[in-house]
Amino acid sequence: MSDADDHKVIRTTGLTMRFGGVTAVDHVDFALNEGELRCLLGPNGAGKSTFFKCLTGQLTPTEGVVEFRGQPITGWLTHDIVKLGIGIKTQVPNLFNGLSAYENVRLSARRKHLAPMARQKAEEMLEKCGVTDLAKREVGLLAHGQRQLVELAMVLAGEPSLVLLDEPAAGMTGDERDRLARLVLELSRNASVIVVEHDMAFIRQIAKQVTVFNRGAIFREAPIDEIMRDRAVQEIYLGKQADVAA
Amino acid sequence: MEKPVAKDPGFYIMVLIGLLIMFGAPIWFDLFAIMQVTQYVVLSVYALSLAYIWGFGGILSFGQSCFFGLGAYTFAVSSINIGETTFPFILSFVLPAAFGAALGYFMFYGRLSDVYLGVVTMVVTLIFWKIINHTAGPEYSIGDARLGGFNGIPSIPILNMPGDPDAWLDPAQMFKFFMFLLIVVYIGLRVLIASDFGRVSVGIRENETRSSLLGYDVRRHKVIIFAIGSGIAGMAGAMWATYQTFIDPNAFSLEMSAKALIWVMAGGVGTLAGPILGVILLQWLSLKLGTLQFLNNFVILGAILMVLVLALPRGLVPSVKHWALTGWEMFRRRERAAPPAKEVTSDV
Ligand SMILES: Nc1ncnc2c1ncn2[C@@H]1O[C@H](COP(=O)(O)OP(=O)(O)O)[C@@H](O)[C@H]1O
Ligand SMILES: [Mg+2]
């Protein structure tokens, strides 16, 4: 471990994930500084979600190494990895559908706190994410945007030091998006954050440094202004998006 | 699941009914009826073992009779050898629980998918059934107890008072003791389900991925849930063995596993009261139908089950509860226009 690693929350070296013939993540060397807020861009199928799954042990990478604060965690089980302080909001929300929003968030808080504190924490996080009025509702019956907010409250309740958000704004109303942007900025004061998003207006509100994925590999890594001006990025990104829209 | 047990009126109602039956039945009913009801009590304990692992841990086992049979044979063999029943009775919980833990370890740490889990539990049960069936010869005996193969083990001791092997329980006492056990198992499971462990189990049932993403060890939880269910099924097996003073390999049969599934399904997965109701209703029905000669009992039971599943896909107790809540909601809305919102309610 070199000295430089001390400043990296997460570092991947040659990270590769293959599904049969498909290489979803292709020799990715990625590093995130302590306290950094990073946006991940890239067309659908670029490998962003798979990359997140490799970081959290939901998938065991075919090749390569994942280090968390200098410690290799490749091949670890998910529950051991996240206990190091990682919270993830998955692209397809993973919620306890039959339970109330409150119980969802409480179960997250309970991992770190004793029961009375966990209850308090759950209420705080619901409040913070603006879903207090949904506390007693069954999350399986909520709208997609509301589910995203409940899942966010759940992630925050675990007090992670590294937060991964996979398309958190999807399905949200304008108001919900603004709240989310504020939340992410606030969150990044105490934690390192990686956000996958497509919504450019949203990204402009929060992003500084951006990593662009394409076909499983890192295509560009630059500040947001540069990325916005980059013709090649526009082509792969918007080109693909236009295909999807067409 | 939100409400603590102590604040749930349904819980007190259940315990009260249980106590009422426990003390009332010996006074109101004759001996024959008492012995009939004792049978329901034993099978209710067995049904609860599956109701717990399936409804509150999301583990669908097609081989619950494996542990029922194991408990029954454990009790039979050890009580015949020891000549008293207290230790064998405890052993009939501990041994199946340990076996359940070992089998669970293999299944859950081996990351067996749900379908394979169903197959494995069924196959293990079949193996037990086959093996025990082939132990008819005198060479198959454990100490003084001959396993007896398909002939079964006769003369299994009746439960005695702890410490006094000659003080056998009479039928009314046995009924009271079993009723007491049923109430204890019910209370124990309710408390367990409401505990942090139980809430995490329900979380695992709802979403395993999210549970592990929060840092909960899904495998370990499932092994513990499965072992508890196995222990309770084993105890029910011992109750069955001492109640009948006889046991044969059919304790391990797939029919016995299927019955548990049917009771739980009919009564309602995710409840404890439901499966008990399922036992009483379906056992009573099959007893009545058994007296009919012109139709196969199983055909009628199968038909009843199909109607139940189609008409009440959620099972008896959840459906009745849903109707009651909907009715109450309509009543309230007529009183004052309140916005109806689906809120999560606790299940008995
Ligand atoms: N479990 C899987 N099995 C097979 N292929 C997969 C699996 N998960 C993802 N992929 C493939 O990997 C590629 C990257 O997918 P994904 O990571 O979801 O992209 P993104 O999140 O950037 O849209 C896609 O081609 C997808 O079809
Ligand atoms: Mg994705």
XYZ file of C-alpha atoms and ligand atoms in Angstrom:
622
model
C 0.000 0.000 0.000
C 1.494 3.320 -1.075
C 0.962 6.606 0.755
C -1.307 7.835 -1.990
C -3.797 5.065 -1.139
C -4.458 6.658 2.228
C -6.468 9.317 0.477
C -8.519 6.955 -1.648
C -11.846 5.754 -0.327
C -12.242 3.290 -3.106
C -9.794 2.165 -5.737
C -10.227 -0.416 -8.453
C -7.377 -1.861 -10.480
C -8.086 -3.692 -13.721
C -11.646 -4.359 -12.535
C -13.391 -6.637 -15.034
C -16.803 -8.306 -15.019
C -17.821 -10.670 -17.792
C -21.198 -12.330 -18.299
C -20.525 -15.114 -20.745
C -19.479 -13.239 -23.876
C -20.487 -9.805 -22.593
C -17.807 -7.755 -20.877
C -19.914 -5.412 -18.759
C -16.940 -3.853 -16.933
C -13.642 -3.836 -18.790
C -10.341 -3.243 -16.950
C -11.515 -0.228 -15.008
C -8.941 1.705 -12.979
C -10.940 4.033 -10.797
C -10.157 5.969 -7.643
C -12.214 8.247 -5.441
C -10.724 10.733 -2.997
C -11.864 10.982 0.581
C -14.860 13.331 0.736
C -15.204 13.601 -3.034
C -18.526 13.818 -4.882
C -18.238 12.106 -8.243
C -20.770 11.711 -11.020
C -20.791 8.674 -13.271
C -22.198 9.201 -16.738
C -22.597 6.860 -19.625
C -25.236 5.464 -21.949
C -27.478 2.599 -20.916
C -25.548 -0.641 -20.826
C -22.213 1.144 -20.260
C -21.625 -0.938 -17.133
C -22.279 1.603 -14.381
C -24.657 -0.555 -12.349
C -22.446 -3.603 -12.790
C -19.504 -1.509 -11.570
C -21.480 -0.656 -8.398
C -22.358 -4.312 -7.912
C -18.681 -5.240 -8.069
C -17.847 -2.594 -5.465
C -20.473 -3.943 -3.045
C -19.833 -7.645 -3.586
C -23.222 -8.310 -5.176
C -21.098 -9.600 -8.034
C -17.656 -11.125 -7.708
C -15.466 -9.533 -10.370
C -13.980 -11.810 -12.998
C -10.645 -10.019 -12.712
C -9.072 -7.128 -10.900
C -8.940 -5.728 -7.399
C -11.226 -3.518 -5.324
C -9.711 -1.696 -2.360
C -11.604 0.212 0.301
C -9.328 2.682 2.117
C -6.342 0.610 1.061
C -7.840 -2.728 2.140
C -8.472 -5.281 -0.590
C -12.125 -6.371 -0.440
C -12.363 -8.351 -3.675
C -14.357 -11.531 -3.132
C -15.751 -10.415 0.220
C -19.393 -11.051 0.985
C -21.779 -8.138 0.598
C -22.719 -7.862 4.261
C -19.051 -7.743 5.271
C -18.209 -5.089 2.674
C -21.051 -2.739 3.523
C -20.212 -2.987 7.207
C -17.002 -1.093 6.391
C -19.309 1.894 5.855
C -20.788 1.648 2.378
C -24.386 2.471 1.582
C -25.957 1.884 -1.803
C -29.177 2.923 -3.472
C -29.579 0.439 -6.277
C -30.991 1.328 -9.683
C -33.999 -0.940 -9.210
C -34.997 -0.007 -5.654
C -34.328 -2.765 -3.158
C -36.899 -2.255 -0.433
C -38.811 -4.363 2.058
C -42.001 -4.065 0.051
C -44.441 -5.513 2.564
C -43.202 -3.299 5.405
C -43.867 0.352 6.197
C -41.475 3.079 5.135
C -40.644 3.670 8.776
C -39.783 0.013 9.386
C -37.637 -0.020 6.250
C -35.553 2.863 7.512
C -35.523 1.615 11.104
C -34.085 -1.736 10.044
C -31.212 0.153 8.485
C -30.612 2.365 11.518
C -30.809 -0.630 13.833
C -27.621 -2.085 12.370
C -25.674 0.760 13.962
C -27.764 1.848 16.920
C -29.637 0.449 19.888
C -33.409 0.311 19.521
C -34.419 3.714 20.968
C -31.718 5.553 19.033
C -32.606 3.635 15.862
C -36.236 4.744 16.150
C -35.172 8.346 16.517
C -32.706 8.044 13.648
C -35.366 6.525 11.383
C -37.728 9.412 12.056
C -34.957 11.927 11.426
C -34.013 10.398 8.098
C -37.620 10.178 6.899
C -37.971 13.835 7.787
C -34.735 14.725 6.037
C -35.838 12.997 2.841
C -39.259 14.622 3.038
C -41.244 11.414 3.381
C -42.412 11.636 6.990
C -46.029 11.552 5.856
C -45.362 8.212 4.165
C -43.931 6.647 7.332
C -46.822 4.253 7.899
C -47.443 3.402 4.263
C -46.480 0.085 2.759
C -43.527 0.866 0.481
C -44.547 -1.692 -2.122
C -47.528 0.513 -2.938
C -45.668 3.829 -3.270
C -44.841 5.710 -6.480
C -41.379 5.185 -7.920
C -40.082 8.601 -6.881
C -41.358 8.092 -3.335
C -39.704 4.691 -3.218
C -36.443 6.290 -4.273
C -36.692 8.753 -1.394
C -37.492 6.010 1.124
C -34.527 4.012 -0.106
C -32.361 7.101 0.216
C -33.549 7.578 3.799
C -32.669 3.943 4.374
C -29.162 4.411 3.011
C -28.591 7.570 5.062
C -29.834 5.885 8.238
C -26.894 3.480 7.999
C -24.528 6.483 8.293
C -22.213 5.301 5.521
C -18.923 7.033 4.773
C -19.170 6.034 1.121
C -22.534 6.414 -0.614
C -23.337 4.942 -4.023
C -26.474 6.276 -5.715
C -27.606 4.549 -8.908
C -29.996 6.799 -10.854
C -31.590 8.230 -7.701
C -33.607 10.922 -9.498
C -35.467 8.535 -11.793
C -39.219 8.830 -11.402
C -39.007 11.930 -9.234
C -41.014 15.112 -9.617
C -39.201 18.444 -10.052
C -39.556 19.254 -6.360
C -38.292 15.858 -5.353
C -35.283 16.286 -7.638
C -34.388 19.642 -6.080
C -34.639 18.135 -2.635
C -32.481 15.233 -3.756
C -29.812 17.595 -5.141
C -29.704 19.487 -1.844
C -29.518 16.196 0.057
C -26.642 14.911 -2.040
C -24.701 18.143 -1.577
C -25.305 18.085 2.155
C -24.375 14.434 2.327
C -21.098 15.039 0.520
C -19.916 17.280 3.332
C -19.544 14.219 5.580
C -19.204 11.342 3.156
C -17.732 10.363 -0.179
C -20.392 9.993 -2.840
C -20.687 8.465 -6.306
C -23.849 9.302 -8.243
C -24.991 7.700 -11.483
C -27.442 9.978 -13.268
C -28.658 10.788 -16.738
C -30.491 13.996 -15.970
C -28.134 16.792 -17.044
C -29.902 19.542 -15.132
C -29.572 17.476 -11.998
C -25.912 16.718 -12.632
C -25.078 20.354 -13.203
C -26.569 21.133 -9.797
C -24.221 18.772 -7.965
C -21.242 17.699 -10.049
C -17.648 18.741 -10.026
C -15.584 15.813 -11.268
C -17.222 13.439 -13.746
C -16.297 9.960 -14.965
C -17.803 8.848 -18.245
C -18.278 5.118 -18.859
C -18.662 3.643 -22.301
C -18.817 -0.048 -23.186
C -17.591 -1.046 -19.764
C -14.485 1.146 -19.799
C -13.692 4.641 -18.549
C -14.012 6.919 -21.554
C -13.229 10.310 -19.985
C -12.559 11.696 -16.558
C -12.723 15.482 -16.226
C -14.485 18.385 -14.498
C -18.138 18.825 -15.466
C -17.565 21.932 -17.641
C -15.053 20.115 -19.770
C -17.308 17.085 -20.092
C -20.201 19.261 -21.205
C -18.056 20.718 -23.992
C -16.587 17.379 -25.050
C -17.883 16.469 -28.512
C -16.880 12.819 -28.233
C -18.807 12.433 -24.982
C -21.843 14.078 -26.499
C -21.644 11.677 -29.383
C -21.451 8.436 -27.407
C -23.843 9.665 -24.785
C -26.400 11.608 -26.717
C -26.060 9.335 -29.720
C -27.028 6.331 -27.625
C -29.733 8.300 -25.861
C -31.148 9.386 -29.206
C -31.182 5.740 -30.271
C -33.119 4.843 -27.189
C -35.538 7.694 -27.698
C -36.062 6.820 -31.349
C -45.335 -6.226 12.632
C -45.147 -2.656 13.784
C -47.131 -3.110 16.941
C -45.247 -4.598 19.868
C -46.764 -7.879 21.030
C -47.812 -6.325 24.316
C -50.085 -3.821 22.540
C -51.758 -6.243 20.170
C -55.241 -7.249 21.332
C -55.197 -10.234 18.961
C -52.319 -11.700 20.932
C -54.206 -11.572 24.228
C -57.340 -12.973 22.630
C -55.390 -15.933 21.300
C -53.712 -16.647 24.643
C -57.020 -16.275 26.470
C -58.785 -18.672 24.145
C -55.885 -21.057 24.637
C -56.099 -20.879 28.427
C -59.866 -21.236 28.314
C -59.613 -24.406 26.254
C -56.749 -25.684 28.387
C -58.730 -25.492 31.618
C -62.262 -25.682 30.238
C -62.101 -28.619 27.877
C -61.369 -31.280 30.535
C -64.475 -30.097 32.392
C -66.828 -29.788 29.420
C -65.778 -32.686 27.221
C -65.658 -36.436 27.720
C -62.446 -38.387 27.553
C -62.850 -39.390 23.931
C -63.343 -35.800 22.813
C -60.367 -34.667 24.893
C -58.135 -37.197 23.188
C -59.407 -36.010 19.829
C -58.614 -32.405 20.688
C -55.171 -33.435 21.977
C -54.423 -34.597 18.458
C -55.275 -31.135 17.078
C -53.044 -29.553 19.687
C -50.039 -31.668 18.699
C -50.576 -31.004 15.012
C -50.979 -27.285 15.742
C -47.524 -27.195 17.306
C -46.235 -28.964 14.202
C -48.068 -26.480 11.942
C -46.553 -23.545 13.855
C -43.058 -24.853 13.128
C -43.645 -24.422 9.400
C -45.746 -21.284 9.844
C -42.733 -19.673 11.476
C -39.999 -20.575 8.992
C -42.209 -20.013 5.938
C -44.219 -17.009 7.053
C -41.580 -15.156 9.014
C -38.322 -16.332 7.470
C -39.365 -16.934 3.878
C -38.076 -20.524 3.972
C -40.413 -22.838 2.071
C -39.583 -26.378 3.193
C -41.158 -29.393 1.543
C -39.681 -31.642 4.196
C -40.904 -30.424 7.555
C -41.905 -34.020 8.426
C -38.212 -34.891 8.425
C -37.900 -33.091 11.762
C -41.279 -34.261 13.018
C -40.200 -37.858 12.429
C -36.763 -37.280 13.840
C -38.278 -35.878 17.043
C -40.717 -38.772 17.283
C -38.023 -41.431 16.865
C -35.623 -39.588 19.146
C -38.248 -39.597 21.866
C -39.241 -43.217 21.258
C -35.714 -44.617 21.256
C -34.378 -42.576 24.157
C -37.405 -42.974 26.426
C -37.491 -46.738 25.881
C -33.806 -46.884 26.779
C -33.823 -44.480 29.704
C -37.154 -45.474 31.216
C -38.255 -41.912 31.893
C -39.456 -39.183 29.531
C -38.267 -35.755 30.661
C -34.799 -35.881 29.176
C -35.990 -37.655 25.985
C -38.614 -34.937 25.517
C -35.973 -32.213 25.719
C -33.713 -34.244 23.438
C -36.495 -34.451 20.877
C -36.266 -30.682 20.534
C -32.491 -30.402 20.679
C -31.541 -33.160 18.251
C -33.818 -32.105 15.365
C -32.781 -28.481 15.961
C -29.128 -29.505 15.675
C -29.834 -31.536 12.567
C -31.801 -28.597 11.143
C -28.862 -26.304 11.855
C -26.476 -28.681 10.064
C -28.759 -29.133 7.057
C -29.485 -25.400 7.050
C -25.788 -24.632 7.137
C -25.255 -26.784 4.056
C -28.217 -25.242 2.230
C -27.870 -21.583 3.103
C -24.098 -21.252 3.179
C -24.048 -23.240 -0.062
C -26.328 -20.510 -1.457
C -28.932 -22.983 -2.633
C -31.721 -21.280 -4.541
C -35.292 -21.554 -3.244
C -36.229 -24.248 -5.726
C -33.280 -26.455 -4.807
C -33.997 -25.859 -1.150
C -37.439 -27.304 -1.677
C -35.976 -30.297 -3.476
C -33.251 -30.927 -0.899
C -35.610 -30.804 2.081
C -37.920 -33.222 0.274
C -35.127 -35.615 -0.696
C -33.659 -35.674 2.818
C -37.113 -36.533 4.157
C -37.482 -39.328 1.608
C -34.089 -40.729 2.587
C -35.112 -40.871 6.247
C -38.412 -42.486 5.322
C -36.635 -45.099 3.171
C -33.961 -45.873 5.747
C -36.351 -46.221 8.668
C -38.626 -48.407 6.556
C -35.734 -50.816 6.077
C -34.970 -51.344 9.731
C -37.449 -54.152 10.366
C -34.863 -56.759 11.352
C -33.819 -57.352 14.978
C -30.289 -56.239 14.099
C -31.589 -52.672 13.803
C -31.917 -51.620 17.374
C -30.519 -48.809 19.435
C -29.999 -50.118 22.957
C -33.284 -51.670 24.077
C -35.278 -50.013 21.327
C -35.925 -51.939 18.141
C -36.541 -49.564 15.246
C -39.014 -52.017 13.755
C -38.905 -50.763 10.173
C -42.330 -50.407 8.574
C -43.855 -52.051 11.650
C -42.950 -49.040 13.724
C -42.086 -48.820 17.416
C -44.844 -49.885 19.832
C -45.085 -49.321 23.602
C -43.567 -45.876 23.650
C -43.774 -44.565 27.226
C -46.446 -42.078 28.189
C -45.043 -38.809 29.530
C -44.244 -38.919 33.239
C -43.844 -36.149 35.793
C -40.272 -34.856 35.753
C -38.225 -36.847 38.260
C -40.892 -39.491 38.867
C -40.895 -42.145 36.096
C -43.907 -43.913 37.612
C -46.168 -40.866 37.687
C -47.649 -41.081 34.200
C -49.830 -38.288 32.953
C -53.455 -39.284 32.504
C -55.144 -38.178 29.240
C -56.548 -34.987 30.768
C -53.174 -34.059 32.226
C -51.458 -34.771 28.947
C -53.998 -32.605 27.159
C -53.357 -29.752 29.595
C -49.604 -30.097 29.268
C -49.754 -30.114 25.454
C -52.107 -27.148 25.454
C -49.631 -25.391 27.726
C -46.833 -26.184 25.261
C -48.877 -24.859 22.358
C -49.481 -21.605 24.225
C -45.787 -21.376 25.130
C -44.731 -21.986 21.516
C -47.246 -19.397 20.309
C -46.106 -16.765 22.819
C -42.468 -17.616 22.207
C -42.806 -17.230 18.455
C -44.777 -13.997 18.768
C -42.086 -12.520 20.997
C -39.339 -13.811 18.718
C -41.039 -12.382 15.628
C -41.431 -9.000 17.327
C -37.805 -8.977 18.483
C -35.007 -7.399 16.484
C -34.005 -10.808 15.244
C -37.552 -11.438 14.065
C -37.853 -8.101 12.327
C -34.631 -8.691 10.462
C -35.972 -12.149 9.516
C -39.067 -10.527 8.059
C -36.791 -8.093 6.222
C -34.931 -11.071 4.776
C -38.224 -12.611 3.730
C -39.128 -9.361 1.976
C -35.782 -8.699 0.279
C -32.586 -10.674 0.775
C -30.483 -8.338 -1.343
C -31.468 -5.305 0.687
C -30.865 -7.157 3.927
C -27.304 -7.992 2.980
C -26.809 -4.476 1.589
C -27.664 -3.188 5.063
C -25.023 -5.500 6.529
C -27.184 -8.357 7.794
C -25.829 -11.873 7.344
C -28.736 -13.538 5.558
C -27.239 -17.048 5.722
C -26.718 -17.016 9.458
C -30.219 -15.699 10.086
C -31.766 -18.394 7.927
C -29.830 -21.189 9.610
C -31.074 -20.014 13.010
C -34.678 -19.670 11.788
C -34.554 -23.111 10.195
C -33.059 -24.693 13.322
C -35.758 -23.194 15.557
C -38.463 -24.472 13.213
C -36.817 -27.905 13.179
C -36.709 -28.040 16.966
C -40.395 -27.177 17.285
C -41.319 -29.770 14.646
C -39.219 -32.312 16.544
C -40.998 -31.536 19.787
C -44.346 -31.988 18.012
C -43.065 -35.373 16.831
C -42.298 -36.393 20.401
C -45.756 -35.239 21.488
C -47.229 -37.361 18.705
C -45.166 -40.402 19.708
C -46.101 -40.280 23.381
C -49.750 -39.461 22.602
C -50.073 -42.512 20.359
C -47.521 -44.615 22.295
C -46.616 -45.775 18.821
C -44.702 -44.402 15.863
C -44.019 -45.684 12.364
C -42.046 -44.371 9.367
C -45.098 -42.485 8.106
C -44.051 -39.731 10.507
C -41.387 -39.058 7.873
C -43.779 -39.299 4.934
C -44.226 -36.669 2.283
C -47.904 -36.724 3.169
C -46.995 -35.442 6.615
C -44.909 -32.660 5.024
C -47.678 -31.812 2.584
C -50.228 -31.585 5.385
C -48.186 -28.934 7.155
C -47.938 -26.941 3.929
C -51.692 -27.220 3.409
C -52.581 -26.117 6.948
C -50.312 -23.102 6.726
C -51.461 -22.178 3.241
C -55.140 -22.540 4.115
C -54.796 -20.603 7.357
C -52.599 -17.905 5.908
C -48.856 -17.629 5.406
C -47.452 -14.881 7.617
C -49.784 -15.557 10.537
C -49.644 -17.944 13.495
C -53.344 -18.094 14.323
C -54.195 -19.080 10.752
C -52.262 -22.351 10.594
C -53.773 -23.462 13.932
C -57.195 -22.781 12.462
C -56.112 -24.669 9.358
C -55.279 -27.733 11.449
C -58.589 -27.728 13.281
C -60.697 -27.145 10.199
C -58.989 -29.538 7.820
C -58.398 -32.310 10.363
C -61.988 -32.099 11.497
C -63.141 -32.211 7.885
C -61.019 -35.198 7.021
C -62.301 -36.971 10.147
C -65.891 -36.349 9.051
C -65.112 -37.324 5.481
C -63.306 -40.411 6.686
C -66.644 -41.833 7.780
C -67.961 -41.489 4.251
C -67.257 -44.564 2.223
C -68.172 -43.477 -1.257
C -65.484 -40.884 -1.857
C -61.782 -40.800 -1.261
C -60.979 -38.517 1.596
C -57.948 -37.120 -0.254
C -59.942 -36.178 -3.311
C -62.338 -34.125 -1.208
C -59.549 -32.527 0.811
C -57.751 -31.665 -2.416
C -60.904 -30.095 -3.801
C -61.445 -28.089 -0.616
C -57.872 -26.884 -0.745
C -58.246 -25.797 -4.366
C -61.404 -23.873 -3.575
C -59.709 -22.262 -0.565
C -56.650 -21.219 -2.561
C -58.741 -19.827 -5.397
C -61.276 -18.052 -3.183
C -58.890 -16.909 -0.462
C -55.431 -16.790 -2.005
C -54.038 -15.160 1.111
C -55.470 -17.765 3.445
C -58.270 -17.676 5.970
C -57.010 -15.331 8.667
C -55.538 -12.613 6.404
C -58.684 -12.636 4.247
C -61.063 -12.337 7.172
C -58.854 -9.603 8.571
C -58.887 -7.787 5.259
C -62.695 -7.938 5.103
C -62.977 -6.733 8.661
C -60.637 -3.820 8.010
C -62.372 -2.904 4.762
C -65.728 -3.056 6.492
C -64.460 -0.900 9.324
C -62.970 1.552 6.831
C -66.286 1.874 4.993
C -68.092 2.325 8.276
C -65.662 5.041 9.332
C -65.822 6.782 5.990
C -69.564 7.027 6.348
C -69.050 8.534 9.809
C -66.619 11.151 8.567
C -64.902 11.437 5.216
C -61.394 10.363 6.045
C -58.898 9.614 3.279
C -58.302 5.860 3.128
C -54.631 5.031 3.087
C -53.252 1.534 3.084
C -51.341 1.231 6.281
C -49.369 -1.734 7.432
C -51.126 -3.691 10.110
C -49.721 -6.357 12.328
C -50.626 -9.976 11.843
C -51.508 -12.420 14.557
N -26.615 -10.375 -14.574
C -26.286 -10.107 -15.847
N -26.166 -11.100 -16.746
C -25.821 -10.858 -18.032
N -25.563 -9.646 -18.505
C -25.652 -8.594 -17.673
C -26.023 -8.775 -16.299
N -26.031 -7.561 -15.692
C -25.694 -6.673 -16.644
N -25.462 -7.279 -17.825
C -25.034 -6.631 -19.072
O -23.936 -5.841 -18.770
C -23.986 -4.623 -19.486
C -23.902 -3.450 -18.527
O -25.125 -3.349 -17.819
P -25.331 -2.285 -16.667
O -24.218 -2.377 -15.704
O -26.690 -2.485 -16.118
O -25.261 -0.917 -17.448
P -25.696 0.555 -16.987
O -26.004 0.507 -15.531
O -24.540 1.423 -17.311
O -26.898 0.904 -17.792
C -25.244 -4.649 -20.309
O -24.899 -5.075 -21.623
C -26.084 -5.679 -19.608
O -26.929 -6.321 -20.531
Mg -27.716 0.984 -14.594
